[in-house]
Coordinates of C-alpha atoms in Angstrom, one line a residue:
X1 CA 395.6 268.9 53.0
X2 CA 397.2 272.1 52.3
X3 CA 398.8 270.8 49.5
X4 CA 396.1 269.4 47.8
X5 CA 394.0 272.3 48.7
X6 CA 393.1 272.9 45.1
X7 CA 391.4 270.0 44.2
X8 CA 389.9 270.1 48.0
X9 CA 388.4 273.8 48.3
X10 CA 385.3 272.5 46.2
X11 CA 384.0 269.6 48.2
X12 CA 385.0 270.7 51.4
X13 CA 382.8 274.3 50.7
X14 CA 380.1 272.3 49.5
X15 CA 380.0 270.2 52.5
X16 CA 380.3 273.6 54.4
X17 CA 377.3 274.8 52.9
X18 CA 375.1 272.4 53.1
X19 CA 375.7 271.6 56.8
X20 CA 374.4 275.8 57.1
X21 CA 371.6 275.5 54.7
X22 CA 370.1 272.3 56.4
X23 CA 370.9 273.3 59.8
X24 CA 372.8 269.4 60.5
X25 CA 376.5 269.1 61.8
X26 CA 377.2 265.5 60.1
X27 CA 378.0 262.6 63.1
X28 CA 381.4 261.9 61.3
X29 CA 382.5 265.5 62.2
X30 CA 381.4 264.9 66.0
X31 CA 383.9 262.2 66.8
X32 CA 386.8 263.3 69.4
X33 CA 390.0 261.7 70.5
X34 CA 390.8 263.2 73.9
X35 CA 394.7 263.8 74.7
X36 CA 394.8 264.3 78.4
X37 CA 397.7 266.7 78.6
X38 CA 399.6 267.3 82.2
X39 CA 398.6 270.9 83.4
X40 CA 401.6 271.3 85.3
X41 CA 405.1 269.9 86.0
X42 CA 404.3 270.3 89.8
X43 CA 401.5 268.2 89.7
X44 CA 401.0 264.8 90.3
X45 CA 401.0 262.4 87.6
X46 CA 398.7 259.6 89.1
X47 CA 396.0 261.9 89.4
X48 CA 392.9 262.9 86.9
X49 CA 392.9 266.1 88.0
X50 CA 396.6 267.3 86.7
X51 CA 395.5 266.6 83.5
X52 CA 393.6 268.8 81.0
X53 CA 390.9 266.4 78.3
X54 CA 392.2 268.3 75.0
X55 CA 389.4 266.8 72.7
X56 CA 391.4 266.4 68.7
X57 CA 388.7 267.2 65.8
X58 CA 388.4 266.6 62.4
X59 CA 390.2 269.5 60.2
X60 CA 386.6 270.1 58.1
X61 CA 385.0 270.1 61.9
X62 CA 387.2 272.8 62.9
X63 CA 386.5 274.5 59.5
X64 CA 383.1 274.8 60.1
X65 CA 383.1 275.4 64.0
X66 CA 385.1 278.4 62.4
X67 CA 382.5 279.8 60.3
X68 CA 379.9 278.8 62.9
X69 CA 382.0 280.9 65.3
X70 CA 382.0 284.4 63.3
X71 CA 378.5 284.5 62.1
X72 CA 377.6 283.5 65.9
X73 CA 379.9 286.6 67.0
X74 CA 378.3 288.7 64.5
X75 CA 375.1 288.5 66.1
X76 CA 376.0 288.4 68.9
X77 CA 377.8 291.9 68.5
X78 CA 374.7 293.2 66.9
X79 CA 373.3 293.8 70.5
X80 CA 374.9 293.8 74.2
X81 CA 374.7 290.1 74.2
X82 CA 378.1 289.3 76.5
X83 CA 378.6 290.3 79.8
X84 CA 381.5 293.4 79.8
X85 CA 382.8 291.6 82.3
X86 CA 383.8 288.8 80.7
X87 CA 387.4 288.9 79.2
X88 CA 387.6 285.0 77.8
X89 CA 388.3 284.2 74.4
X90 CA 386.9 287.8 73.3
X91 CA 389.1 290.1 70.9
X92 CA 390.9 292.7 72.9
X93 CA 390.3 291.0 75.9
X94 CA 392.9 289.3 77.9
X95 CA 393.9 288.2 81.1
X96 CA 395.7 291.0 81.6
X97 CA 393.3 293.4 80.9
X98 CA 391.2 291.7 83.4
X99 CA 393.4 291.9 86.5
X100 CA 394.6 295.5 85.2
X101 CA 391.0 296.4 85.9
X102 CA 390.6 294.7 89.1
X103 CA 394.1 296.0 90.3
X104 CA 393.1 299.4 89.4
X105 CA 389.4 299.4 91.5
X106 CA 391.8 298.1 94.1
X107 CA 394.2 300.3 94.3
X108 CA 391.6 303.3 94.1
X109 CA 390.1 301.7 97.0
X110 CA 393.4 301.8 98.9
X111 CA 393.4 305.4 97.7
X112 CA 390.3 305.9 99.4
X113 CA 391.4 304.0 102.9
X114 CA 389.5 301.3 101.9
X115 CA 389.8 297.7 102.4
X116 CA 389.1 295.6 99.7
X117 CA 388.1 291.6 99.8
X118 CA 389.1 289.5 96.6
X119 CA 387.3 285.8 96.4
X120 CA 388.7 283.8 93.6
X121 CA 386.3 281.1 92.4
X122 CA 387.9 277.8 90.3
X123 CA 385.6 275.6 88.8
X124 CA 385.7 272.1 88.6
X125 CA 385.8 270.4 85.2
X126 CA 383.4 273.5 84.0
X127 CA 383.4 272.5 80.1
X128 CA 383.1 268.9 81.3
X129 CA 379.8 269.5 83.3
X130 CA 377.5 272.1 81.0
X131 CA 374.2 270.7 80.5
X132 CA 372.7 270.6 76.9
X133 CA 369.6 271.5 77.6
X134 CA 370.2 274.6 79.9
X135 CA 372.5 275.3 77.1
X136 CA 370.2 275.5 74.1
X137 CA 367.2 277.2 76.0
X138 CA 369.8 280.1 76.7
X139 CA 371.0 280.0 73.3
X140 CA 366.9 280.9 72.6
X141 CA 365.8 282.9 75.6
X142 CA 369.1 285.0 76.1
X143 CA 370.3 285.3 73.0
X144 CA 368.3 285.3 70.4
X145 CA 369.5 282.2 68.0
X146 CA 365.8 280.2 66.0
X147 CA 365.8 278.4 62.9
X148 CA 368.5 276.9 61.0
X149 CA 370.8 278.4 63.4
X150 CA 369.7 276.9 66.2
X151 CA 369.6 273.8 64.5
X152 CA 372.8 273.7 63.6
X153 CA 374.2 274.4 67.1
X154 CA 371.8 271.7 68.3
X155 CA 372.8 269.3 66.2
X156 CA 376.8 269.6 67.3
X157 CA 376.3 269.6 70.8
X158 CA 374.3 266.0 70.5
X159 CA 375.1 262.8 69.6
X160 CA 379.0 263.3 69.8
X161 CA 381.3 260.4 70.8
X162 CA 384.9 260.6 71.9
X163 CA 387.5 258.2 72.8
X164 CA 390.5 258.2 74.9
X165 CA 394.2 257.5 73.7
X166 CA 397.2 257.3 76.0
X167 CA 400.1 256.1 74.4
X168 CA 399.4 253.5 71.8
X169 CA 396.1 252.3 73.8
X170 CA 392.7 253.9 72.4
X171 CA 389.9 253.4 74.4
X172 CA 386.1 252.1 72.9
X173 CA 383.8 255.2 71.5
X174 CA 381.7 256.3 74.5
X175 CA 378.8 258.8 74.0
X176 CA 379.1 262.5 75.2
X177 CA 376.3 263.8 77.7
X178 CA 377.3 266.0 78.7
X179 CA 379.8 269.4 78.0
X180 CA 381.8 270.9 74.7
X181 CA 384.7 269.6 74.0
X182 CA 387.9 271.4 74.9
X183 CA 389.9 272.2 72.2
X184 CA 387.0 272.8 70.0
X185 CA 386.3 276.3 68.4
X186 CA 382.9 276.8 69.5
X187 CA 383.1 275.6 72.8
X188 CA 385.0 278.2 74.4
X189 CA 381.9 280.5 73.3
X190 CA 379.5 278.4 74.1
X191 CA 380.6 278.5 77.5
X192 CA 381.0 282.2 78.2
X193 CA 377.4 282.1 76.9
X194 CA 376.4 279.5 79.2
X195 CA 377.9 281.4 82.1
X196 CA 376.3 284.6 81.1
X197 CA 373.7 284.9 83.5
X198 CA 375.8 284.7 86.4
X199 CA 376.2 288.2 86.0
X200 CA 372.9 289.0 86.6
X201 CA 373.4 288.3 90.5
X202 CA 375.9 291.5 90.7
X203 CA 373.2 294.0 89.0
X204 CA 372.3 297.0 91.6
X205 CA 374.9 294.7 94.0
X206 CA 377.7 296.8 95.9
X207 CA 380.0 293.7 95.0
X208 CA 382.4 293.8 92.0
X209 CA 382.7 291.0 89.9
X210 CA 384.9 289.5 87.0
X211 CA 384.8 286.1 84.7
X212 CA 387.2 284.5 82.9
X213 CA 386.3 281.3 81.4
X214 CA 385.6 279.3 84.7
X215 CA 387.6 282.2 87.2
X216 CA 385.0 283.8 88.9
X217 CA 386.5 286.7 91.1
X218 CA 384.3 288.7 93.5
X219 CA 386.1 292.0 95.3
X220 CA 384.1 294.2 97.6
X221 CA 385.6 297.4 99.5
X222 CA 384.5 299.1 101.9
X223 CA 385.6 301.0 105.3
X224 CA 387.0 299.2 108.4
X225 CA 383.9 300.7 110.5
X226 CA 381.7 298.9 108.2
X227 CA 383.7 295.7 108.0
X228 CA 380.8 293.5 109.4
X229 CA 378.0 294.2 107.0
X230 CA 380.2 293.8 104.0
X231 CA 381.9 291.0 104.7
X232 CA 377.9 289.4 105.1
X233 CA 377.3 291.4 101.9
X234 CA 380.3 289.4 100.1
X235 CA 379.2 285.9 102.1
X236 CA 375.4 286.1 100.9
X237 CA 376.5 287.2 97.3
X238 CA 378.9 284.1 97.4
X239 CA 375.5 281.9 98.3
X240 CA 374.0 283.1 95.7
X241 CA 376.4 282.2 93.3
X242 CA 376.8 278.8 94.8
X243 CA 372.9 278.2 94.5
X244 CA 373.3 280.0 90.6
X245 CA 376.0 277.5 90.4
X246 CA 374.4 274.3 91.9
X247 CA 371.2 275.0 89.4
X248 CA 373.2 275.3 86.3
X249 CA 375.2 271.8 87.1
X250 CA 378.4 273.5 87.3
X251 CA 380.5 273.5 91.1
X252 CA 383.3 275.4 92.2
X253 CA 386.5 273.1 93.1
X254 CA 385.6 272.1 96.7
X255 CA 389.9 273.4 97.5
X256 CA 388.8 276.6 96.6
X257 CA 385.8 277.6 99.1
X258 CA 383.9 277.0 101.3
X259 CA 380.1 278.1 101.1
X260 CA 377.3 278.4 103.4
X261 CA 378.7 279.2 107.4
X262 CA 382.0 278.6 106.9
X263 CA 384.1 281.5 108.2
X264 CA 386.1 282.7 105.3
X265 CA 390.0 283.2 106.4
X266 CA 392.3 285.6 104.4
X267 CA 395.1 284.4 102.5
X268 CA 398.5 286.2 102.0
X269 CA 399.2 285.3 98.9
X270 CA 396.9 283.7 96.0
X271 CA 397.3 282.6 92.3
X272 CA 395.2 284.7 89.8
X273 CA 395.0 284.4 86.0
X274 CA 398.9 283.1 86.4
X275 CA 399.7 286.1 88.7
X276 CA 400.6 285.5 92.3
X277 CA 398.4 288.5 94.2
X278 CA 399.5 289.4 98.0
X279 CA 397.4 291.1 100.8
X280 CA 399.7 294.2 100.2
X281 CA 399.9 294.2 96.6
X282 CA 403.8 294.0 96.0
X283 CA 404.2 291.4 94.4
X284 CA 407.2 290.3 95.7
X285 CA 405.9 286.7 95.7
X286 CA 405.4 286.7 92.2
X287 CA 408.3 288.2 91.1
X288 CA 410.5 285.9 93.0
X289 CA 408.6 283.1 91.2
X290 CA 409.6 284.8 87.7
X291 CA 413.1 285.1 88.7
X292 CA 413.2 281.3 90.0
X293 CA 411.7 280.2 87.1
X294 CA 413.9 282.4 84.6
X295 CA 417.3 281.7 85.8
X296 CA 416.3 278.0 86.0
X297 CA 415.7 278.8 81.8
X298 CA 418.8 280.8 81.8
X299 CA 421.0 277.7 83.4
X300 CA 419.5 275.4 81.0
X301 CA 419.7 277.3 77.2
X302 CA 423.4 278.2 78.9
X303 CA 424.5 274.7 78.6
X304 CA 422.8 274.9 75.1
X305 CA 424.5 278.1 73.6
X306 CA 427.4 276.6 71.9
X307 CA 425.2 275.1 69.7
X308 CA 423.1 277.5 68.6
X309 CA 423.3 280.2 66.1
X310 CA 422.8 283.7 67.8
X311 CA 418.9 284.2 66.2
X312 CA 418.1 280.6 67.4
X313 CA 419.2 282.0 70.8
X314 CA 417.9 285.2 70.6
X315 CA 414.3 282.7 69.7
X316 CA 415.1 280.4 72.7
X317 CA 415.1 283.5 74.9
X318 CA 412.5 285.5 74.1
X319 CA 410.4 282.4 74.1
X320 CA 411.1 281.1 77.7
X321 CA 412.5 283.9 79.6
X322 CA 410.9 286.9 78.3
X323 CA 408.0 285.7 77.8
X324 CA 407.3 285.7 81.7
X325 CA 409.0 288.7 81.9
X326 CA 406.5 290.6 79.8
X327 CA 403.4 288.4 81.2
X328 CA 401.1 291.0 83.0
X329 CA 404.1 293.6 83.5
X330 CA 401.7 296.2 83.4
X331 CA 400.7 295.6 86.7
X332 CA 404.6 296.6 87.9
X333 CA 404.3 300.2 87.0
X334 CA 405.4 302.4 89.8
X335 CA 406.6 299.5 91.8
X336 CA 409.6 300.2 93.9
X337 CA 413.0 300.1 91.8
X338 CA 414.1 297.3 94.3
X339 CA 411.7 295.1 93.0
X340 CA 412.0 296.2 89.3
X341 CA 415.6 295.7 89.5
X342 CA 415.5 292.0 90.4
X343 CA 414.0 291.1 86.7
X344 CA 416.3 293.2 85.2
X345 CA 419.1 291.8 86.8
X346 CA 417.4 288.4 85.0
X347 CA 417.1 290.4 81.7
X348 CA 420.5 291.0 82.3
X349 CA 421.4 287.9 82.7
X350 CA 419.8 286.6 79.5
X351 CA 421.2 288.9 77.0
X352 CA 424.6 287.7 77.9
X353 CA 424.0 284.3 77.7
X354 CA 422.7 285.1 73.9
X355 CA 425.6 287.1 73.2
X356 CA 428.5 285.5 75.3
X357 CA 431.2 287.8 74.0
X358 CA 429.9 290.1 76.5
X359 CA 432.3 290.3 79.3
X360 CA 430.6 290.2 83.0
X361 CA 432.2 293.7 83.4
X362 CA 430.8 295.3 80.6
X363 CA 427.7 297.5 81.0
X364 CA 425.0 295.8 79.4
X365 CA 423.0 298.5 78.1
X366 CA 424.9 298.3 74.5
X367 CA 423.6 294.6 74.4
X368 CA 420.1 295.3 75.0
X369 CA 419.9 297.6 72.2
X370 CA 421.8 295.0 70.1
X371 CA 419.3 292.7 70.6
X372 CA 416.5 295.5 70.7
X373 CA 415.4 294.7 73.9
X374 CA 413.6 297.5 76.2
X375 CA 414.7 297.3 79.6
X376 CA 412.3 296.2 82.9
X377 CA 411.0 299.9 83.1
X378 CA 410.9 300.7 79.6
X379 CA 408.6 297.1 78.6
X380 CA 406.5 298.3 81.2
X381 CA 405.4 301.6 79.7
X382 CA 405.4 299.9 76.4
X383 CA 402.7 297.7 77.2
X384 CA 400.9 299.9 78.6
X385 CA 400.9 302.7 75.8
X386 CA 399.9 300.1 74.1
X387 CA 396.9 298.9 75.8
X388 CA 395.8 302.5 75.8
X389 CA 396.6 302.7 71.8
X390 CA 394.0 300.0 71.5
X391 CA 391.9 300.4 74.0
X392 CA 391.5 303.9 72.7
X393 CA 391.2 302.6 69.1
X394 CA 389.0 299.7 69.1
X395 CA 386.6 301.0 72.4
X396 CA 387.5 297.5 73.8
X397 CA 387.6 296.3 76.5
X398 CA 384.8 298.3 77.8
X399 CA 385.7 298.0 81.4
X400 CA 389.4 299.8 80.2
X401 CA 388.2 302.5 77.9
X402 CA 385.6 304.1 81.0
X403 CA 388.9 304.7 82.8
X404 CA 390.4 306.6 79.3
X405 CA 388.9 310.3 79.6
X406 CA 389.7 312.6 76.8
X407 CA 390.8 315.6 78.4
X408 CA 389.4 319.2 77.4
X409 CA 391.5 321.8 78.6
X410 CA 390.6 325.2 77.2
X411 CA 391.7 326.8 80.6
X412 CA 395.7 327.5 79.1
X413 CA 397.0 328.1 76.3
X414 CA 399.9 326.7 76.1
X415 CA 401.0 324.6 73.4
X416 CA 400.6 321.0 75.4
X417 CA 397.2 321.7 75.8
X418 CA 396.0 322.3 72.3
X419 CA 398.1 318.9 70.6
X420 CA 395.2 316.5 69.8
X421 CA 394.5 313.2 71.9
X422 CA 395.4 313.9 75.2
X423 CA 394.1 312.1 78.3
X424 CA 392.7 313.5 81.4
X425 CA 395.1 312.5 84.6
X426 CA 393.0 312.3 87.9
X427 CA 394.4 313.8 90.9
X428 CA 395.8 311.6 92.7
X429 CA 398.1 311.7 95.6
X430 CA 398.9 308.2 97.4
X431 CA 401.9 305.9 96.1
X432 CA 399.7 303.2 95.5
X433 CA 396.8 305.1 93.9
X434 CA 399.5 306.4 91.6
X435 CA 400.1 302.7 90.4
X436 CA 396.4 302.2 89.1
X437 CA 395.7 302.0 85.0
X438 CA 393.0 305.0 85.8
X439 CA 396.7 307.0 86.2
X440 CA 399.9 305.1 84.8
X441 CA 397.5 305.5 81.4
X442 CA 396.6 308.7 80.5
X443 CA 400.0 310.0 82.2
X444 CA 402.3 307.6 79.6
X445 CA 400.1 308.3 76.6
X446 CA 400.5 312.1 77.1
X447 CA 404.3 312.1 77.4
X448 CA 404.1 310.1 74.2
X449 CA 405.0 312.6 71.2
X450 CA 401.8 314.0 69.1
X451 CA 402.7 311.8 66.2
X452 CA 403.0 308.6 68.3
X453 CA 399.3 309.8 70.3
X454 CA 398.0 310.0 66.2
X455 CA 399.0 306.6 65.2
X456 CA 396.7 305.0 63.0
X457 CA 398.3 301.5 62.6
X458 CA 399.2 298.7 64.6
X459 CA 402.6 298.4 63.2
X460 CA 403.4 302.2 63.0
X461 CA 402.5 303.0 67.2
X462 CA 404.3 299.9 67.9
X463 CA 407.7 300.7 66.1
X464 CA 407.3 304.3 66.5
X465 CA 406.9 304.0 70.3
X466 CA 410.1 301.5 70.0
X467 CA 411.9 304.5 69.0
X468 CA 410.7 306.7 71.2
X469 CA 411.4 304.4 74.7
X470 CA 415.0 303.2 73.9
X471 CA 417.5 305.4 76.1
X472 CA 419.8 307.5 74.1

């Protein structure tokens, strides 16, 4: 299509435009073929549940879910529509900024001698189960969306078909009730919009929440004295939700929780947003699951190397190794240099299986800046600088930028304190306090040079601060 996108553009933007004008997504654009896709390699292949329905769409379907998509963000930006806690499929939003802020309230808890409880909700088959009609009344009553616009949204939730194909087989069209399809444009949206009022349980509530797409995580801290009446706090907010739950046809996966008397026992350890959490907030667990996992992909592109050219390698490495090194590193900074040094001993390890000439001897800090590679300590303050560059820039996430307080020191006169676009650093004295965003932050971002801290452009911080990191 691309090819022939000359002759294309016209009928394919008049189909565009007449599906807004009369408020009618066409029945030919609503047919799905659903891929299941296995979720994991550790999960079983005979059952339903390790696999993920990723619905494929017609190209002009996706073209106009597209368009759909940023006029729908548009209004919804034109008022606090979205919960702020609500970091799915949202620009400058991320997993990681998620648990960064959840980590930090945490850790300020700890600070504080407060214990904190965490309750991580899964739900089962949640884009599967939305009901249509719940669906469009919020769409009116919440948020706004009459007319042609509601229409339009109307019209591609119903009457759409899919079929199943494994293999060769193809399964007959069957109607869909129920649900958007995954893999769609809109339906990632449509779901965080869904899910919206779920917040409203938490308002004037001593219980902290956060959503991700279906991850619901509750965290409540408090006192051991006062143990008891929070814990009940936590229990009845996690009724709530069930009942909030129940009402809107969607249920949490019955291996998560249990709800309503069941005694609720701790868990050292716990999967969140791909991060392995444990009751002391190490992480120990997690980072021996990135070494496991690395060095298995260091074994494998080592048998591999001799037939590859060096950026093919360098592609290969950053691709399946790095990528889980850098994956919610911000969370490491300030962790002990015992643990830091076991994923850079696999950094290590990488660079010289993409440069093999490297003798096992040889110091390996010439190789990482041959490959321009920060080391373990180094990415770490790099990601979060910048975080803080666009957090600071783009007032998004919300939940981030109330931790980033411009500091307005007139009390000295030295020459730190009148450079522009420094950061006020809390006092705070405990190891693991010192570990929280609402510190590692503001104390990076000063050390930063003034020129770096006055970045206007992506691509200018970014390779400036490049600079700036690499050891000498």
């Amino acid at each position: 299509m691309k090819s022939c996108i000359n002759s294309l553009i016209q009928p394919i933007t008049t189909i565009v435009n007449l599906c807004l004008a009369e408020g009618i997504f066409p029945d030919d654009l609503k047919r799905a073929i659903v891929t299941p896709l296995h979720k994991k390699h550790s999960l079983p292949h005979e059952e339903l549940s390790s696999y993920r329905p990723i619905s494929n769409l017609n190209f002009i379907s996706k073209t106009l879910e597209r368009i759909i998509h940023s006029r729908l963000n548009n209004h919804l930006e034109s008022f606090p529509a979205l919960c702020p806690y609500q970091s799915a499929y949202r620009p400058f939003h991320s997993t990681e900024t998620a648990l960064l802020r959840i980590y930090n309230d945490i850790l300020l808890s700890i600070d504080q001698q407060k214990v904190s409880a965490l309750v991580l909700l899964d739900l089962s088959a949640a884009f599967d189960t939305i009901d249509h009609q719940i669906l469009l009344s919020r769409l009116t009553s919440n948020f706004g969306i009459t007319g042609s616009a509601f229409s339009l949204i109307s019209s591609y939730l119903l009457n759409r078909t899919q079929s199943v194909t494994i293999q060769s087989h193809t399964s007959p069209s069957s109607p869909l009730l129920t649900g958007v399809p995954q893999g769609s444009v809109l339906g990632p949206l449509l779901f965080c919009l869904y899910t919206t009022p779920l917040s409203y349980i938490f308002t004037n509530s001593s219980v902290s929440f956060h959503l991700y797409a279906d991850d619901t995580q509750l965290y409540i801290s408090f006192s051991s004295s006062d143990s008891v009446s929070n814990l009940n706090t936590l229990s009845s907010t996690l009724d709530s939700v069930y009942t909030w739950l129940s009402s809107n046809r969607l249920s949490v996966n019955p291996s998560s929780i249990f709800f309503r008397g069941n005694i609720l026992t701790p868990s050292d350890k716990c999967r969140n947003l791909g991060v392995i959490f444990d009751s002391d907030l190490t992480f120990k667990s997690h980072i021996s699951d990135v070494c496991r996992s690395s060095f298995y992909h260091i074994r494998q592109l080592r048998q591999i190397r001799a037939s590859l050219d060096t950026n093919s390698a360098v592609l290969l490495a950053n691709a399946l190794v790095s990528s889980k090194l850098d994956y919610c590193n911000s969370l490491f900074y300030n962790l002990p240099a015992k643990s830091l040094n076991r994923l850079q001993l696999v950094q290590n390890a990488l660079a010289r299986v993409v440069v093999p000439s490297v003798r096992r001897n040889h110091h390996i800090t010439p190789t990482l800046r041959q490959l321009h590679w920060l080391p373990i300590p180094k990415r770490i303050n790099f990601k979060i600088a910048f975080i803080t560059f666009k957090t600071l820039h783009h007032k998004q996430p919300s939940y981030l930028a109330d931790l980033l307080i411009p500091r307005h020191d007139t009390s000295h006169n030295t020459r730190s304190s009148d450079s522009p676009n420094f950061l006020s650093v809390p006092k705070i004295d405990s190891e693991r306090g010192r570990r929280s965003f609402l510190y590692a932050a503001p104390t990076i971002w000063n050390s930063l040079p003034d020129s770096l801290r006055a970045s206007v452009s992506v691509s200018s911080f970014l390779s400036g601060l490049k600079t700036h990191l690499f050891p000498p």
